[in-house]
């Protein structure tokens, strides 16, 4: 064994050192793992290195003392041509060095820095190792000068390409250092890298030119804009596609990048100029059509989707692009196109007939593994368009993923099937068609599992949205008032049903609730709302809760607003909550108006909630709450109107999500903003009121 042995490992007094998490990974695991790597030699694998990853990093950053003790052995093992885990060991060295650099002198033992200095020649030699995979991994260990020197010596394209990318990121760091702080000529290094990139762009192979543009983007984000024709020519050339997978390796990624991965990478580099970014996607789509390139088509749809969930202005470009691909032979392409068409409703109405032709399409996505079939997404698109052809089989299609399993997974921000309740909730006018199918699924699920599962939660959610049109579910949900898992949700459903559920008031009073005072308050309030009449119990409980300074006033204040002037004794406390709480100010403002009949102070608070959205405020839940407040009061202030007009004109989606919910949220919030903007101004409607005095 070159440079180390089991005996050498055993000769170290490891009890003097600590691992990053000694209570879970005692230090004895370090020599055990090192010894295993020694005696396994050529048979050593990545898994043999796993214990070292667990032991040699500290959770809060920096390195434990065991890292310095292990470093000579790690270096020797990584340098040994006969060891089977060399690449992983070099990557481990890079990760340890990175952790030490991030932590600085405060988070890393001096022993580590000393050992790293001693092993410097061996570590540097890895950059010139005969094995290309080792040289590539060693890029993580090299300093600026070593990288530049290696560039002039390296001949393997699968090492040259990641080396070129690394030079770009390092040069960008060097360029950011002020001249007075430039150590070792870092600005000169940046200039040298610029010269390298220029030479590659002038005379290297096409795939390397794409890498050079990406590397230059680290220094100049407009570089891809200037080279967009080059990028499109290379990415769209079918003959070059295999070349990407042969040479586009990164030192810390197990598999090479495919051409499609690089195309998406390049597309993202244009995001700072949205018009140019969309133009690139469109031109990529045209190129894909010319060569019938399904891989590029998939990239086009993914990038179009990414733009659509970020900005409204992408829709006119994305719609015809997606529509052209509805008939593609590739299942994944058709599925993603149908998904985009669904999100573009109602503008996608002209394509309803083509969607209807896909309802029985069984195609699935076996590339990016989006759940569902082409037909499922076509059906969703039709119901979003209000087309009744999407209704037959809708409930069965939506419930299919849950029928034999109780969990689903997806990648946040990726296209995916919508949640069942999100599809059904807007379809209230079709309740008579959909409810029988939904109730049948509930019955079958109960027969199979003997309990109420996920489908019952969906039924309750949908029934609350459908209100009086969901009365046929009353016999199914009423018994759940005795079940602590569902009782409070059932109460919400009964409230939404209105007068048709009046007979359930006594059952609501007897409902089983979790042992929390707020639940008892809500039950009393709900029974009063359902039955009507004069019941002082709910008002008394809510009044006590509002005055309880140890508890959150949000819920009680929200419910108290329904009592109007009858809650006048609590107006002072509600005003205090409105003026002093950070969460729920809009709710308290509406409650104060409902109790006093005077909108002035309430409108001033709602205005204060809305105006910050002209800047960088993105608390859309607060905005929605304030908008509902304006609608309930029936008027809006001039300042709030101006602010909402600016928000309405914003191109960005009004949502925290970056999947289909971004579009749904944005559409819903904008519709409410539009409704508020139709309200009269306060000073016109309430001209008879005296000016609002400061401090009220």
GROMACS .gro file of C-alpha atoms in nm, residues 400-577:
model
  178
  400UNK     CA    1  -5.669   0.715  -0.885
  401UNK     CA    2  -5.328   0.801  -0.728
  402UNK     CA    3  -5.473   0.749  -0.379
  403UNK     CA    4  -5.685   0.441  -0.440
  404UNK     CA    5  -5.414   0.192  -0.353
  405UNK     CA    6  -5.165   0.413  -0.174
  406UNK     CA    7  -5.168   0.692   0.082
  407UNK     CA    8  -4.882   0.911  -0.026
  408UNK     CA    9  -4.756   1.101  -0.328
  409UNK     CA   10  -4.433   1.284  -0.394
  410UNK     CA   11  -4.311   1.548  -0.635
  411UNK     CA   12  -4.033   1.798  -0.682
  412UNK     CA   13  -4.129   2.149  -0.573
  413UNK     CA   14  -4.156   2.380  -0.870
  414UNK     CA   15  -4.195   2.099  -1.125
  415UNK     CA   16  -4.512   2.039  -1.327
  416UNK     CA   17  -4.738   1.793  -1.147
  417UNK     CA   18  -5.096   1.678  -1.105
  418UNK     CA   19  -5.308   1.923  -0.909
  419UNK     CA   20  -5.457   1.826  -0.577
  420UNK     CA   21  -5.805   1.680  -0.600
  421UNK     CA   22  -5.980   1.954  -0.406
  422UNK     CA   23  -5.812   2.224  -0.615
  423UNK     CA   24  -5.971   2.082  -0.929
  424UNK     CA   25  -6.316   2.021  -0.783
  425UNK     CA   26  -6.360   2.335  -0.570
  426UNK     CA   27  -6.426   2.571  -0.867
  427UNK     CA   28  -6.683   2.330  -1.020
  428UNK     CA   29  -6.977   2.415  -0.793
  429UNK     CA   30  -7.217   2.452  -1.086
  430UNK     CA   31  -7.155   2.085  -1.169
  431UNK     CA   32  -7.213   1.957  -0.815
  432UNK     CA   33  -7.512   1.748  -0.922
  433UNK     CA   34  -7.286   1.556  -1.164
  434UNK     CA   35  -6.975   1.527  -0.950
  435UNK     CA   36  -7.116   1.464  -0.600
  436UNK     CA   37  -7.253   1.114  -0.671
  437UNK     CA   38  -6.914   1.003  -0.802
  438UNK     CA   39  -6.733   1.163  -0.508
  439UNK     CA   40  -6.967   1.001  -0.254
  440UNK     CA   41  -6.921   0.665  -0.426
  441UNK     CA   42  -6.543   0.694  -0.390
  442UNK     CA   43  -6.591   0.780  -0.021
  443UNK     CA   44  -6.810   0.471   0.025
  444UNK     CA   45  -6.566   0.239  -0.150
  445UNK     CA   46  -6.268   0.379   0.036
  446UNK     CA   47  -6.446   0.321   0.368
  447UNK     CA   48  -6.527  -0.036   0.267
  448UNK     CA   49  -6.166  -0.108   0.173
  449UNK     CA   50  -5.996   0.055   0.470
  450UNK     CA   51  -6.264   0.064   0.740
  451UNK     CA   52  -6.194   0.425   0.822
  452UNK     CA   53  -6.222   0.769   0.668
  453UNK     CA   54  -5.905   0.848   0.480
  454UNK     CA   55  -5.777   1.117   0.249
  455UNK     CA   56  -6.091   1.112   0.036
  456UNK     CA   57  -6.301   1.230   0.331
  457UNK     CA   58  -6.076   1.531   0.376
  458UNK     CA   59  -6.127   1.611   0.008
  459UNK     CA   60  -6.504   1.575   0.042
  460UNK     CA   61  -6.512   1.817   0.335
  461UNK     CA   62  -6.295   2.070   0.155
  462UNK     CA   63  -6.506   2.057  -0.159
  463UNK     CA   64  -6.838   2.062   0.030
  464UNK     CA   65  -6.732   2.378   0.213
  465UNK     CA   66  -6.654   2.545  -0.121
  466UNK     CA   67  -6.981   2.432  -0.277
  467UNK     CA   68  -7.193   2.541   0.020
  468UNK     CA   69  -7.570   2.487  -0.033
  469UNK     CA   70  -7.503   2.285  -0.348
  470UNK     CA   71  -7.331   2.022  -0.131
  471UNK     CA   72  -7.637   1.949   0.088
  472UNK     CA   73  -7.657   1.588  -0.042
  473UNK     CA   74  -7.343   1.508   0.160
  474UNK     CA   75  -7.511   1.605   0.488
  475UNK     CA   76  -7.601   1.246   0.594
  476UNK     CA   77  -7.238   1.142   0.529
  477UNK     CA   78  -7.061   1.420   0.715
  478UNK     CA   79  -7.298   1.484   1.007
  479UNK     CA   80  -7.188   1.170   1.201
  480UNK     CA   81  -6.832   1.301   1.187
  481UNK     CA   82  -6.922   1.569   1.441
  482UNK     CA   83  -6.850   1.295   1.696
  483UNK     CA   84  -6.499   1.239   1.560
  484UNK     CA   85  -6.227   1.471   1.692
  485UNK     CA   86  -6.037   1.439   1.364
  486UNK     CA   87  -6.316   1.594   1.163
  487UNK     CA   88  -6.563   1.772   1.389
  488UNK     CA   89  -6.434   2.128   1.344
  489UNK     CA   90  -6.405   2.086   0.967
  490UNK     CA   91  -6.758   1.950   0.951
  491UNK     CA   92  -6.875   2.260   1.138
  492UNK     CA   93  -6.724   2.476   0.863
  493UNK     CA   94  -6.909   2.269   0.603
  494UNK     CA   95  -7.241   2.310   0.784
  495UNK     CA   96  -7.190   2.684   0.811
  496UNK     CA   97  -7.121   2.706   0.438
  497UNK     CA   98  -7.439   2.513   0.360
  498UNK     CA   99  -7.648   2.793   0.505
  499UNK     CA  100  -8.018   2.761   0.597
  500UNK     CA  101  -8.037   2.409   0.455
  501UNK     CA  102  -7.829   2.289   0.751
  502UNK     CA  103  -8.025   2.476   1.021
  503UNK     CA  104  -8.153   2.151   1.169
  504UNK     CA  105  -7.797   2.053   1.267
  505UNK     CA  106  -7.756   2.329   1.530
  506UNK     CA  107  -7.815   2.100   1.828
  507UNK     CA  108  -7.573   1.841   1.689
  508UNK     CA  109  -7.312   2.113   1.650
  509UNK     CA  110  -7.354   2.216   2.014
  510UNK     CA  111  -7.283   1.857   2.114
  511UNK     CA  112  -6.987   1.820   1.877
  512UNK     CA  113  -6.672   1.656   2.005
  513UNK     CA  114  -6.382   1.899   1.988
  514UNK     CA  115  -6.020   1.892   2.094
  515UNK     CA  116  -5.957   2.013   2.446
  516UNK     CA  117  -5.876   2.372   2.361
  517UNK     CA  118  -6.080   2.677   2.469
  518UNK     CA  119  -6.075   2.825   2.119
  519UNK     CA  120  -6.256   2.521   1.984
  520UNK     CA  121  -6.538   2.561   2.237
  521UNK     CA  122  -6.573   2.926   2.139
  522UNK     CA  123  -6.600   2.834   1.774
  523UNK     CA  124  -6.858   2.563   1.842
  524UNK     CA  125  -7.076   2.806   2.037
  525UNK     CA  126  -7.044   3.067   1.762
  526UNK     CA  127  -7.119   2.814   1.489
  527UNK     CA  128  -7.431   2.685   1.665
  528UNK     CA  129  -7.556   3.044   1.693
  529UNK     CA  130  -7.480   3.112   1.325
  530UNK     CA  131  -7.655   2.797   1.209
  531UNK     CA  132  -7.965   2.823   1.428
  532UNK     CA  133  -7.996   3.203   1.450
  533UNK     CA  134  -8.188   3.355   1.740
  534UNK     CA  135  -8.052   3.524   2.050
  535UNK     CA  136  -7.785   3.311   2.212
  536UNK     CA  137  -7.558   3.510   2.442
  537UNK     CA  138  -7.329   3.215   2.515
  538UNK     CA  139  -7.117   3.259   2.205
  539UNK     CA  140  -7.085   3.635   2.250
  540UNK     CA  141  -6.984   3.592   2.613
  541UNK     CA  142  -6.719   3.329   2.533
  542UNK     CA  143  -6.574   3.530   2.246
  543UNK     CA  144  -6.573   3.850   2.452
  544UNK     CA  145  -6.381   3.677   2.728
  545UNK     CA  146  -6.134   3.538   2.476
  546UNK     CA  147  -6.076   3.876   2.312
  547UNK     CA  148  -5.991   4.028   2.650
  548UNK     CA  149  -5.758   3.740   2.745
  549UNK     CA  150  -5.414   3.895   2.695
  550UNK     CA  151  -5.243   3.558   2.739
  551UNK     CA  152  -5.408   3.410   2.430
  552UNK     CA  153  -5.403   3.504   2.063
  553UNK     CA  154  -5.692   3.739   1.984
  554UNK     CA  155  -5.697   3.658   1.611
  555UNK     CA  156  -5.960   3.382   1.610
  556UNK     CA  157  -6.201   3.541   1.860
  557UNK     CA  158  -6.183   3.881   1.690
  558UNK     CA  159  -6.257   3.718   1.356
  559UNK     CA  160  -6.571   3.553   1.493
  560UNK     CA  161  -6.676   3.853   1.700
  561UNK     CA  162  -6.729   4.064   1.387
  562UNK     CA  163  -7.046   3.866   1.307
  563UNK     CA  164  -7.224   4.009   1.612
  564UNK     CA  165  -7.206   4.368   1.490
  565UNK     CA  166  -7.327   4.635   1.734
  566UNK     CA  167  -7.419   4.364   1.986
  567UNK     CA  168  -7.046   4.338   2.058
  568UNK     CA  169  -7.011   4.711   2.135
  569UNK     CA  170  -6.877   4.637   2.485
  570UNK     CA  171  -6.567   4.489   2.324
  571UNK     CA  172  -6.500   4.764   2.068
  572UNK     CA  173  -6.220   4.919   2.276
  573UNK     CA  174  -6.032   4.591   2.302
  574UNK     CA  175  -6.078   4.520   1.931
  575UNK     CA  176  -5.938   4.866   1.851
  576UNK     CA  177  -5.642   4.793   2.079
  577UNK     CA  178  -5.577   4.466   1.897
   0.00000   0.00000   0.00000
